[in-house]
CSV table of N, CA and C and ligand atoms in Angstrom, one decimal:
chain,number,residue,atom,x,y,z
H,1,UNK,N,0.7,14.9,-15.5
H,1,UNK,CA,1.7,14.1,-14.9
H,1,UNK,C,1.2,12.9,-14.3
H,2,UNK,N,2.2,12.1,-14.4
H,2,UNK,CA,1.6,10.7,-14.4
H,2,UNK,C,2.2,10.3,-12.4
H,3,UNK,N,1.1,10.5,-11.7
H,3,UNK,CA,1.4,10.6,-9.9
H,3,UNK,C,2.2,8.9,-9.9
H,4,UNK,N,3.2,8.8,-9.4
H,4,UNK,CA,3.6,7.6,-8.6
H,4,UNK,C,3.3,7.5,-7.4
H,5,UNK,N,3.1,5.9,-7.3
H,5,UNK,CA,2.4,6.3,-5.4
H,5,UNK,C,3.5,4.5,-5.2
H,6,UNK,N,3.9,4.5,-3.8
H,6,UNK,CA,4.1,3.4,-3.5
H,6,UNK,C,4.0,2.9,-1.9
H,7,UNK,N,3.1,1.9,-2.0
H,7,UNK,CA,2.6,1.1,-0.6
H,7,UNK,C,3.7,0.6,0.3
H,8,UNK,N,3.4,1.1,1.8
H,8,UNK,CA,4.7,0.4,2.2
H,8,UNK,C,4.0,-0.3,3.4
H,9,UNK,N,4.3,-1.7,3.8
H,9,UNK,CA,4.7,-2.0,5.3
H,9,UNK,C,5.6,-2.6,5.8
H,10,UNK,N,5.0,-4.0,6.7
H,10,UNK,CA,6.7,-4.3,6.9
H,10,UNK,C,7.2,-5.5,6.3
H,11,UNK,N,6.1,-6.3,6.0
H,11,UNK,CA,7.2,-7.4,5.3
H,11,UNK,C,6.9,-7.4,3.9
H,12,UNK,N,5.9,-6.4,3.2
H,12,UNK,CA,5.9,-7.0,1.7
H,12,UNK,C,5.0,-7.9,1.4
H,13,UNK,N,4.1,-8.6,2.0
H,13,UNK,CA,3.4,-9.8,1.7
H,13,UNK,C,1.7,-9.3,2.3
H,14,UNK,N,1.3,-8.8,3.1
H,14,UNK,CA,-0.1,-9.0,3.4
H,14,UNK,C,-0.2,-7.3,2.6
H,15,UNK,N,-0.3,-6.7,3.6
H,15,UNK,CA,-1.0,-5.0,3.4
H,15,UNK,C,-0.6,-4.7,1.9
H,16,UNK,N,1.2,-4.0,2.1
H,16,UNK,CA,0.9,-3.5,1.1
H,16,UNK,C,1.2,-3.6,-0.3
H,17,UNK,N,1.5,-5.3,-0.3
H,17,UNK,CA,1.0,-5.9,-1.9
H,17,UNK,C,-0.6,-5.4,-2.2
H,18,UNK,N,-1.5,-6.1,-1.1
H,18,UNK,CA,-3.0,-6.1,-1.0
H,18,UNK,C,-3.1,-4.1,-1.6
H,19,UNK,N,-2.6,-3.3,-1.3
H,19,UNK,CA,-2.7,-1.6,-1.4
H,19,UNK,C,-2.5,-1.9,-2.7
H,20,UNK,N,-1.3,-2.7,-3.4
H,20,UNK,CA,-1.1,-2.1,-4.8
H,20,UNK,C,-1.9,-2.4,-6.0
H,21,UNK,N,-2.3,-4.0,-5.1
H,21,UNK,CA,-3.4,-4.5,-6.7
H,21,UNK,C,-4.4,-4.1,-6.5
H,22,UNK,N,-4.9,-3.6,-5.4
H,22,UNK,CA,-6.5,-2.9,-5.1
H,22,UNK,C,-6.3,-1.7,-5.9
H,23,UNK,N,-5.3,-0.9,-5.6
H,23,UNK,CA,-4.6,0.2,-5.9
H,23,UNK,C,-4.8,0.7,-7.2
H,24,UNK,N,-4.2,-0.2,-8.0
H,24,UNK,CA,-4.2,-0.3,-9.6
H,24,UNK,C,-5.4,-0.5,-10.4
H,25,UNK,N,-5.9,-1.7,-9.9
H,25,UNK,CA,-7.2,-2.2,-10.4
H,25,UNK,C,-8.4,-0.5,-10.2
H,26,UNK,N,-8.6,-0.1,-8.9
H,26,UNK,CA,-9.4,0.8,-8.5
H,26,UNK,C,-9.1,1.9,-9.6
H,27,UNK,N,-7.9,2.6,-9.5
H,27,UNK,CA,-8.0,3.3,-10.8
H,27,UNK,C,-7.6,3.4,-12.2
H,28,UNK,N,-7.3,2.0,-12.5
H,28,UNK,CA,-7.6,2.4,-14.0
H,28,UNK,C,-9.4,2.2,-14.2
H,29,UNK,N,-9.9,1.2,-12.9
H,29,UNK,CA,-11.5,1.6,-13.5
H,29,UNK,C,-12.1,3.1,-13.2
H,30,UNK,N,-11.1,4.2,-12.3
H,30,UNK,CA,-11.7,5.5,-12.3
H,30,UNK,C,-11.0,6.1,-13.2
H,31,UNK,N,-10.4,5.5,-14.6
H,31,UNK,CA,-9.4,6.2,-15.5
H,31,UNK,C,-8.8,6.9,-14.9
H,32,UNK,N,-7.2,6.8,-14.1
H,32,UNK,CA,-6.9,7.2,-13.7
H,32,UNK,C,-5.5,6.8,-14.0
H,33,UNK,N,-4.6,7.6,-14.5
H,33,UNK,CA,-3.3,7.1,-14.9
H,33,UNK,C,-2.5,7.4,-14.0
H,34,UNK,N,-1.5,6.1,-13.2
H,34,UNK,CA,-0.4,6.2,-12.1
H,34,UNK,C,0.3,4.9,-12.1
H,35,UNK,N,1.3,5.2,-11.6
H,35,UNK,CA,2.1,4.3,-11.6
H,35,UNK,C,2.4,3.9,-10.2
H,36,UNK,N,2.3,2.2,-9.9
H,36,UNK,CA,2.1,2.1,-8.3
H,36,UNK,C,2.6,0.6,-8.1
H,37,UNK,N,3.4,1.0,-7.0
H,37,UNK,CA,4.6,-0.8,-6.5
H,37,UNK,C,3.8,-0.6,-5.1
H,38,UNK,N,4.5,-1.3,-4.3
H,38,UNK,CA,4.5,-2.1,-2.8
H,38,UNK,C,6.4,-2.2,-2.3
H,39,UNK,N,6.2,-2.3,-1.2
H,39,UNK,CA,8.0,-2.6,-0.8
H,39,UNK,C,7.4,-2.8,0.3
H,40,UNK,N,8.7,-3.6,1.7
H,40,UNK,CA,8.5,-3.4,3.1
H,40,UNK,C,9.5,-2.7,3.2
H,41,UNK,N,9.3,-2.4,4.6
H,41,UNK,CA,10.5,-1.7,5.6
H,41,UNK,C,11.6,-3.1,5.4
H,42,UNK,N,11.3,-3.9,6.2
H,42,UNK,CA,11.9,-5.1,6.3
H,42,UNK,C,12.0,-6.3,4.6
H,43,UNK,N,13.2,-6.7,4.9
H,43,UNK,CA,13.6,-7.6,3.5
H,43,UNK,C,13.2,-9.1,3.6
H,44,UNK,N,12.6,-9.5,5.1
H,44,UNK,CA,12.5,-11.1,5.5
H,44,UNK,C,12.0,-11.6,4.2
H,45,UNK,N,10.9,-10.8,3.5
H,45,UNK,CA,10.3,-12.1,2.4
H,45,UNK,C,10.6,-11.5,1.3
H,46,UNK,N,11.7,-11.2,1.0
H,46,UNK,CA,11.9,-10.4,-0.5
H,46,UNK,C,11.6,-11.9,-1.6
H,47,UNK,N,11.3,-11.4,-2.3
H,47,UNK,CA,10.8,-12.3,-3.8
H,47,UNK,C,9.9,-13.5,-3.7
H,48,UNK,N,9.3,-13.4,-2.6
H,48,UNK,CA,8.2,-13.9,-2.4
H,48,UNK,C,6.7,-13.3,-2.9
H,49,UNK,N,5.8,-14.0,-3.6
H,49,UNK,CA,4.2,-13.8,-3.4
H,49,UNK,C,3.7,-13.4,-2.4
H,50,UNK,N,2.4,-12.5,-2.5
H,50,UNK,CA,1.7,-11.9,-1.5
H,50,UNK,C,0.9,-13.5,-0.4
H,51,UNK,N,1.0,-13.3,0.5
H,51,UNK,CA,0.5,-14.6,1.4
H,51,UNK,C,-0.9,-15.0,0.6
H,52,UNK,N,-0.8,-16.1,0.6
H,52,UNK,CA,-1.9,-16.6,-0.2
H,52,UNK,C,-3.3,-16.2,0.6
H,53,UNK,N,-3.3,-15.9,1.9
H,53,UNK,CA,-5.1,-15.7,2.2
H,53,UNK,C,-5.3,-14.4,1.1
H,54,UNK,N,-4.4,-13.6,1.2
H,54,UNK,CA,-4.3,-11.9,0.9
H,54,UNK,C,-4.6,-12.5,-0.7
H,55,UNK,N,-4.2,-13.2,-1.4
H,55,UNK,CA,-4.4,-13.5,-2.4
H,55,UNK,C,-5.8,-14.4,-3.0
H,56,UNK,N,-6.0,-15.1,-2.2
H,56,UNK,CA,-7.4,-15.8,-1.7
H,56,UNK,C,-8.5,-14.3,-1.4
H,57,UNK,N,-8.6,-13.8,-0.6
H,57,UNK,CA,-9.5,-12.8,-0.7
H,57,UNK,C,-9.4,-11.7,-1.8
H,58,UNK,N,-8.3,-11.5,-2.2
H,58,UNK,CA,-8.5,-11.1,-3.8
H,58,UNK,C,-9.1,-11.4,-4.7
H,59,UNK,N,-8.7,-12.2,-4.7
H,59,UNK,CA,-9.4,-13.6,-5.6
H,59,UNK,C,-11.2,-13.4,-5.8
H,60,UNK,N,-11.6,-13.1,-4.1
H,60,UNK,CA,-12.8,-13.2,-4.1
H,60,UNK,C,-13.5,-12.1,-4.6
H,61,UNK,N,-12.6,-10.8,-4.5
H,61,UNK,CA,-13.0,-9.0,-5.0
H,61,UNK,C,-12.9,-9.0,-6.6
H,62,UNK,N,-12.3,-10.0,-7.2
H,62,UNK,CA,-11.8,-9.6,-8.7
H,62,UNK,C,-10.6,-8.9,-8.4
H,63,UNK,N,-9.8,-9.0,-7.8
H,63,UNK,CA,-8.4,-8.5,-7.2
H,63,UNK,C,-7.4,-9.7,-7.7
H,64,UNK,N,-6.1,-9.4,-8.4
H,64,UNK,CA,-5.1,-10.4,-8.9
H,64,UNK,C,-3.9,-10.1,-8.3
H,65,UNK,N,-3.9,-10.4,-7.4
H,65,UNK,CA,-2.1,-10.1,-6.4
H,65,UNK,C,-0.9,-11.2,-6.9
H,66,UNK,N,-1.2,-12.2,-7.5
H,66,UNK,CA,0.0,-13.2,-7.9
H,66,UNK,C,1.2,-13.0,-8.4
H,67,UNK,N,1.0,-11.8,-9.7
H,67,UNK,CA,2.4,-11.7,-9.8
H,67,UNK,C,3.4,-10.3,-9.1
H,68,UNK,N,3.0,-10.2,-8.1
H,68,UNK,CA,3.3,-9.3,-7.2
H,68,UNK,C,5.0,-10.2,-6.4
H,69,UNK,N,5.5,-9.5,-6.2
H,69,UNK,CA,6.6,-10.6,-5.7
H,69,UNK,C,7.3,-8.9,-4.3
H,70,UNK,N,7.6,-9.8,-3.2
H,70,UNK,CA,8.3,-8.7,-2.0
H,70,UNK,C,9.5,-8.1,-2.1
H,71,UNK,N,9.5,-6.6,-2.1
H,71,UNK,CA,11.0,-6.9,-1.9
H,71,UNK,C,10.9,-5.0,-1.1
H,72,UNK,N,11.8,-5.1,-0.8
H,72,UNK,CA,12.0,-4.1,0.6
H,72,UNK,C,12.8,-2.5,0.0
H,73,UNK,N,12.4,-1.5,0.7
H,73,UNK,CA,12.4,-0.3,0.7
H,73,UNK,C,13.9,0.3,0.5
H,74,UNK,N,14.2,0.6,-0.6
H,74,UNK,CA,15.3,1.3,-1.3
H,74,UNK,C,15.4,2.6,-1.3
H,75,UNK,N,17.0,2.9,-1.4
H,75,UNK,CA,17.2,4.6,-1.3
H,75,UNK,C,16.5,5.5,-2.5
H,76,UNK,N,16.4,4.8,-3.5
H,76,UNK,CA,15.4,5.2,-5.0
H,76,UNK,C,14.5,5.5,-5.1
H,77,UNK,N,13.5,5.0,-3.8
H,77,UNK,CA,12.7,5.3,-3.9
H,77,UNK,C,11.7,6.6,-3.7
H,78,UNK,N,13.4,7.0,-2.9
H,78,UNK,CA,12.6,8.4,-2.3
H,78,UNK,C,12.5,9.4,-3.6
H,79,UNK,N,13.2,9.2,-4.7
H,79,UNK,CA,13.0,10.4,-5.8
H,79,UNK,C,12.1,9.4,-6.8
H,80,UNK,N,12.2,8.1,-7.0
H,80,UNK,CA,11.0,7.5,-8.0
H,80,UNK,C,10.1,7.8,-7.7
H,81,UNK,N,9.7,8.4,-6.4
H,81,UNK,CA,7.8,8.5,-6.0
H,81,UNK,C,7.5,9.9,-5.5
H,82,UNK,N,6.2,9.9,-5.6
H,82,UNK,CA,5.7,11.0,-5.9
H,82,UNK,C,4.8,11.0,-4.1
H,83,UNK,N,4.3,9.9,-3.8
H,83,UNK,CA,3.9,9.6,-2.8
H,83,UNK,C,3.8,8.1,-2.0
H,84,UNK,N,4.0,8.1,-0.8
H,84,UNK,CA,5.3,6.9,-0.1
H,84,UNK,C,3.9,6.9,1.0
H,85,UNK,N,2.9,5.7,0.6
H,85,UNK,CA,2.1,5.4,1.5
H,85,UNK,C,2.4,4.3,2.8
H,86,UNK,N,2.0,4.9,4.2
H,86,UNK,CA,2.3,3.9,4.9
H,86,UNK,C,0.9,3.3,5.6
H,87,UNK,N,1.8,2.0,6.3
H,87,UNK,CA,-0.4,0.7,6.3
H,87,UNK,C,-0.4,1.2,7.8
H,88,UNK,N,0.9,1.9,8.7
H,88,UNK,CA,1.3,1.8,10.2
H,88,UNK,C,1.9,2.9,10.6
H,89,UNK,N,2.0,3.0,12.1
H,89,UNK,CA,3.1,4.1,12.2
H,89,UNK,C,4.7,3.8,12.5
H,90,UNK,N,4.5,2.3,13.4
H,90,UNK,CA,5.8,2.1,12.8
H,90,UNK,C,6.6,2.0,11.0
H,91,UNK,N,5.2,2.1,10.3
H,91,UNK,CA,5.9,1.8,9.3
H,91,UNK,C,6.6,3.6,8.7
H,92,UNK,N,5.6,4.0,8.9
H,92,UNK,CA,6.0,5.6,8.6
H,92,UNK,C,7.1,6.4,9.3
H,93,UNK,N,7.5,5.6,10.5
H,93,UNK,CA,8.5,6.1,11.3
H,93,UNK,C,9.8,5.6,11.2
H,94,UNK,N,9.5,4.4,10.1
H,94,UNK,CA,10.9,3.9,9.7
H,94,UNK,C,11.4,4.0,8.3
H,95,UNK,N,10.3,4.8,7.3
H,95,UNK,CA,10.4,5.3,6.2
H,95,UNK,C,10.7,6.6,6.8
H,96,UNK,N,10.3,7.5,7.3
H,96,UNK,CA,10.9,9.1,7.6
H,96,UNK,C,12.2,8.8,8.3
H,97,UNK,N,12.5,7.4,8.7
H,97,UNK,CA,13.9,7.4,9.4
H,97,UNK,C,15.0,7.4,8.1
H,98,UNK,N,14.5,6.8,6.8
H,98,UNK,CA,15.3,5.6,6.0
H,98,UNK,C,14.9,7.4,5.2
H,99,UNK,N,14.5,8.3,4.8
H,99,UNK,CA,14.6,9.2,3.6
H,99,UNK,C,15.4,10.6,3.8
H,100,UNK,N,15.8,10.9,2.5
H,100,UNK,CA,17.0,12.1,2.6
H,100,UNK,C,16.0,13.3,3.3
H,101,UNK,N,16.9,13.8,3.6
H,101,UNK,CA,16.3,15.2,4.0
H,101,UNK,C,15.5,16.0,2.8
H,102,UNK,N,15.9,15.8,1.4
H,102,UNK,CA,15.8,16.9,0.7
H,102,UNK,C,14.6,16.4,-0.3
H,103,UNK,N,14.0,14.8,0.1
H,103,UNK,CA,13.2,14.2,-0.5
H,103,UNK,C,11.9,15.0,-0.6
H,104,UNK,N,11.6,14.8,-2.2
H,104,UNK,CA,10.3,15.7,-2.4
H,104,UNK,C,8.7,14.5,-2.0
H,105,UNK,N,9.0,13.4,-1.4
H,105,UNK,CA,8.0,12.2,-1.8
H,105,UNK,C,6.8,12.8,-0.4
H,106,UNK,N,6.0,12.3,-0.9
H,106,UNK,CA,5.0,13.2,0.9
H,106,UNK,C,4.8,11.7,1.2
H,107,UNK,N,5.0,11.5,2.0
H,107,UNK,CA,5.6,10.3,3.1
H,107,UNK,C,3.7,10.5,4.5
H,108,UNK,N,3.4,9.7,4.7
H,108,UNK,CA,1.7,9.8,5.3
H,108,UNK,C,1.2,8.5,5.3
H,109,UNK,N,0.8,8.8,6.4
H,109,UNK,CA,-0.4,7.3,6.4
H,109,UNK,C,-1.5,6.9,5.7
H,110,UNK,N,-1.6,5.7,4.9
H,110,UNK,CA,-2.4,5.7,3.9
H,110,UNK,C,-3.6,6.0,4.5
H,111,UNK,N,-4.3,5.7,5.9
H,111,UNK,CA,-5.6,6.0,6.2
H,111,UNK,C,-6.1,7.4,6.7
H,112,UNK,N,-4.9,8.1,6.4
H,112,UNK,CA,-5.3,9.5,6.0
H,112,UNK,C,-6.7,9.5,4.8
H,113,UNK,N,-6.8,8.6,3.9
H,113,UNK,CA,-7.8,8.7,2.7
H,113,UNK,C,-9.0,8.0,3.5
H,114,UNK,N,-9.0,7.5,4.1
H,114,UNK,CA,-10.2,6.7,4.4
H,114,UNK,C,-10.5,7.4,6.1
H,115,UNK,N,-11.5,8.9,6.1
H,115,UNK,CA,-11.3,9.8,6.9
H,115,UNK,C,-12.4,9.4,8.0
H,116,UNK,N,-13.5,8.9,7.4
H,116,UNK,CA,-14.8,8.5,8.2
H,116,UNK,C,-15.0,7.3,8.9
H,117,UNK,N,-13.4,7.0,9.3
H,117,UNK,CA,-13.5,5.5,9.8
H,117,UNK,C,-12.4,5.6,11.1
H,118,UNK,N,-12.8,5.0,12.5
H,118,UNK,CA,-12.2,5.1,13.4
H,118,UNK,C,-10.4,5.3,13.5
H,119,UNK,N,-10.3,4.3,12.5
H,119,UNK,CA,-8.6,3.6,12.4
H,119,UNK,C,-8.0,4.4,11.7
H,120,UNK,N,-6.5,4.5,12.5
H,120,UNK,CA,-5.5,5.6,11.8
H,120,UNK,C,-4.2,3.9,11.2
H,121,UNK,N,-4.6,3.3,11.4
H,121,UNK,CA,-3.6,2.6,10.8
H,121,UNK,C,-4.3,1.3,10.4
H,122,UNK,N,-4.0,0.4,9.4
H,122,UNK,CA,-4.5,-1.0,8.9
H,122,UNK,C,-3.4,-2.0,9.8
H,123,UNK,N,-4.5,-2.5,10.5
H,123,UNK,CA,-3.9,-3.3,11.1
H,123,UNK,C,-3.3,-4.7,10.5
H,124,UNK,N,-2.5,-5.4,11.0
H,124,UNK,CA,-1.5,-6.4,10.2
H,124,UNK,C,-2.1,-8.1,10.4
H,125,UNK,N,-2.8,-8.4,9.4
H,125,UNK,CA,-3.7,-8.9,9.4
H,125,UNK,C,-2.5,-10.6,9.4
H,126,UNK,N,-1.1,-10.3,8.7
H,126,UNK,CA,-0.3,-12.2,9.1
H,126,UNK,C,-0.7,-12.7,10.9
H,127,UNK,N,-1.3,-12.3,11.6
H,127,UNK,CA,-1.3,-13.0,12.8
H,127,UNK,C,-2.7,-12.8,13.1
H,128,UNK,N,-3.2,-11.8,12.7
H,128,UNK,CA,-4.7,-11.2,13.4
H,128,UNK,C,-5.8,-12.4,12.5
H,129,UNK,N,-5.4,-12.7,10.9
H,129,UNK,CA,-5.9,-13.6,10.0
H,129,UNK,C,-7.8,-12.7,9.6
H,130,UNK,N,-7.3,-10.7,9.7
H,130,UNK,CA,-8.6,-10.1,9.5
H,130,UNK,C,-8.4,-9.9,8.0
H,131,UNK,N,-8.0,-10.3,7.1
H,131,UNK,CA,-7.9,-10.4,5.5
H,131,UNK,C,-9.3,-9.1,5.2
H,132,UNK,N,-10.6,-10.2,5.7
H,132,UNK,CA,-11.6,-9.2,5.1
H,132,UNK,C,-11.6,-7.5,5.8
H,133,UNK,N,-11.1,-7.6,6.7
H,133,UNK,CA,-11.6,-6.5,7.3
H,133,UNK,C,-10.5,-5.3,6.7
H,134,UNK,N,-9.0,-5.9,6.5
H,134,UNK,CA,-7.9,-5.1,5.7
H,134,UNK,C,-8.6,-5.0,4.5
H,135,UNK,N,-9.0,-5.7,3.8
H,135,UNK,CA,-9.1,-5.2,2.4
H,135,UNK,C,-10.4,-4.2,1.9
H,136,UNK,N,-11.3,-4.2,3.4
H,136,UNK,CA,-12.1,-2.8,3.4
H,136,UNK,C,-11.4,-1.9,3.2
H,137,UNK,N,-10.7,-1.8,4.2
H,137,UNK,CA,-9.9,-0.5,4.5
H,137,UNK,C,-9.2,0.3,3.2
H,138,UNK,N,-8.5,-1.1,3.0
H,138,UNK,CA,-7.7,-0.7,1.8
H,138,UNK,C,-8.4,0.1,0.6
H,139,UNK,N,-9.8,-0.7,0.1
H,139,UNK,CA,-10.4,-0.2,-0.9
H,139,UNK,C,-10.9,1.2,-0.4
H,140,UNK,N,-11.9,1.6,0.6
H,140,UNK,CA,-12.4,2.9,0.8
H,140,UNK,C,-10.9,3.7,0.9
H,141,UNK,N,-9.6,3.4,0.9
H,141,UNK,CA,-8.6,4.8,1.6
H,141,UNK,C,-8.3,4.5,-0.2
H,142,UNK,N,-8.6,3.8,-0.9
H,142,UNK,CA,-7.8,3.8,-2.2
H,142,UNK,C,-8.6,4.6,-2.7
H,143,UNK,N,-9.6,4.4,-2.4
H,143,UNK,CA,-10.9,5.5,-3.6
H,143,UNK,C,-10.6,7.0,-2.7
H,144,UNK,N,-10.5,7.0,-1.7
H,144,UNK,CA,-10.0,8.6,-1.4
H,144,UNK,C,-9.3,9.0,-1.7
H,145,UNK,N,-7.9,7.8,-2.0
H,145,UNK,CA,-6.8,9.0,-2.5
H,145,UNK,C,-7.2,9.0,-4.3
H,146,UNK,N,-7.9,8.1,-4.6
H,146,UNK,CA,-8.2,8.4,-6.2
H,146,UNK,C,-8.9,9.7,-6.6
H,147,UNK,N,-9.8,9.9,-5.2
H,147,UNK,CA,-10.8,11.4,-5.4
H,147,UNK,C,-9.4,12.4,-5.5
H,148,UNK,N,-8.8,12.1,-4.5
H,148,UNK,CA,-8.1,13.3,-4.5
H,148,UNK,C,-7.0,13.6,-5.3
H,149,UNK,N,-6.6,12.7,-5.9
H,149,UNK,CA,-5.5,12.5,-7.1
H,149,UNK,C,-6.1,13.1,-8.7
H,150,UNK,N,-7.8,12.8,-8.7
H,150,UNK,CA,-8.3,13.3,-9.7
H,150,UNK,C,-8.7,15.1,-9.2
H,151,UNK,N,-8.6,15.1,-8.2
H,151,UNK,CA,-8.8,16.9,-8.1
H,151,UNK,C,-8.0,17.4,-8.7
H,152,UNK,N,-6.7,16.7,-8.4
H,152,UNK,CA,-5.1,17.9,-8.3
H,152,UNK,C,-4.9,17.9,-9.9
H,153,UNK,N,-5.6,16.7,-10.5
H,153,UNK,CA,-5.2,16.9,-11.7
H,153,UNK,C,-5.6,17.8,-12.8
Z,201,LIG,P1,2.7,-7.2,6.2
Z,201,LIG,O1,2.5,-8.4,7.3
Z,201,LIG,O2,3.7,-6.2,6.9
Z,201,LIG,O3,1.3,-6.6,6.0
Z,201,LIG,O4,3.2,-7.8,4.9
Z,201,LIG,C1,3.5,-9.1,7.8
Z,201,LIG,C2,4.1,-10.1,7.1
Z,201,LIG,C3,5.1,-10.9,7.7
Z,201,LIG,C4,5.5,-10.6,9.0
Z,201,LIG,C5,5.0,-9.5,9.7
Z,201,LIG,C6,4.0,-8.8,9.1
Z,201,LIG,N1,6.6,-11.4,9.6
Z,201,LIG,O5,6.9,-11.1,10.8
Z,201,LIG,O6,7.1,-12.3,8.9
């Protein structure tokens, strides 16, 4: 089975576009077949590109976020996915607010995967301007959940 996973925070433009192209790129190079978006909680930038630094520091990893475009967290999603990653806790506390009761999606903070590192959440790098320091994060929690998506398989 082919795992869906989808990145969430809050506006769609820094984190977790940055989650989906790391995301993707990371495992089709660990052959890893899945299928994987981005959304926010919030709609402010729907159909917008990922902020250009986020894109700019991609740029510099071999990371391609451009045709990535925002758009915000749908009732659909709770049965399209298989796993409903969040960058925050507000963001997880507004997806467990926004999902049916009967939803099968496992709803968790993405730095659940990246275990050996102080931070329980990725901090929101549009104001803080920590680009480099988010897209550590992002890569080491993406390769944990890739270990662990290749166990179950
Ligand atoms: P993101 O960052 O949730 O990582 O996409 C933000 C982007 C925009 C805003 C806040 C956070 N904003 O307030 O517009």
């Amino acid at each position: 089975m082919q795992p869906k996973i989808l990145f969430v925070c809050l506006g769609n433009i820094c984190r977790s576009p940055t989650a989906e192209g790391v995301f993707r790129t990371l495992a089709a190079h660990n052959d890893l077949n899945v299928f994987v978006d981005s959304c926010g909680t919030s709609g402010f930038h729907n159909g917008e590109q990922p902020d250009s630094r986020a894109m700019f520091e991609a740029s510099l990893r071999g990371f391609d976020l451009s045709r990535q475009r925002s758009s915000q967290l749908k009732s659909s999603d709770f049965t399209d996915f298989d796993y409903i990653m969040c960058m925050d806790n507000a963001n997880l506390q507004n997806v467990k607010s926004a999902a049916p009761e009967n939803t099968n999606a496992k709803i968790e903070l993405f730095l659940n995967y990246a275990p050996n590192q102080p931070l329980r959440e990725v901090p929101d790098p549009y104001y803080e301007d920590n680009f480099s320091d988010v897209f550590d994060l992002i890569e080491t929690a993406s390769l944990g959940l890739i270990a662990q998506l290749k166990s179950n398989a």
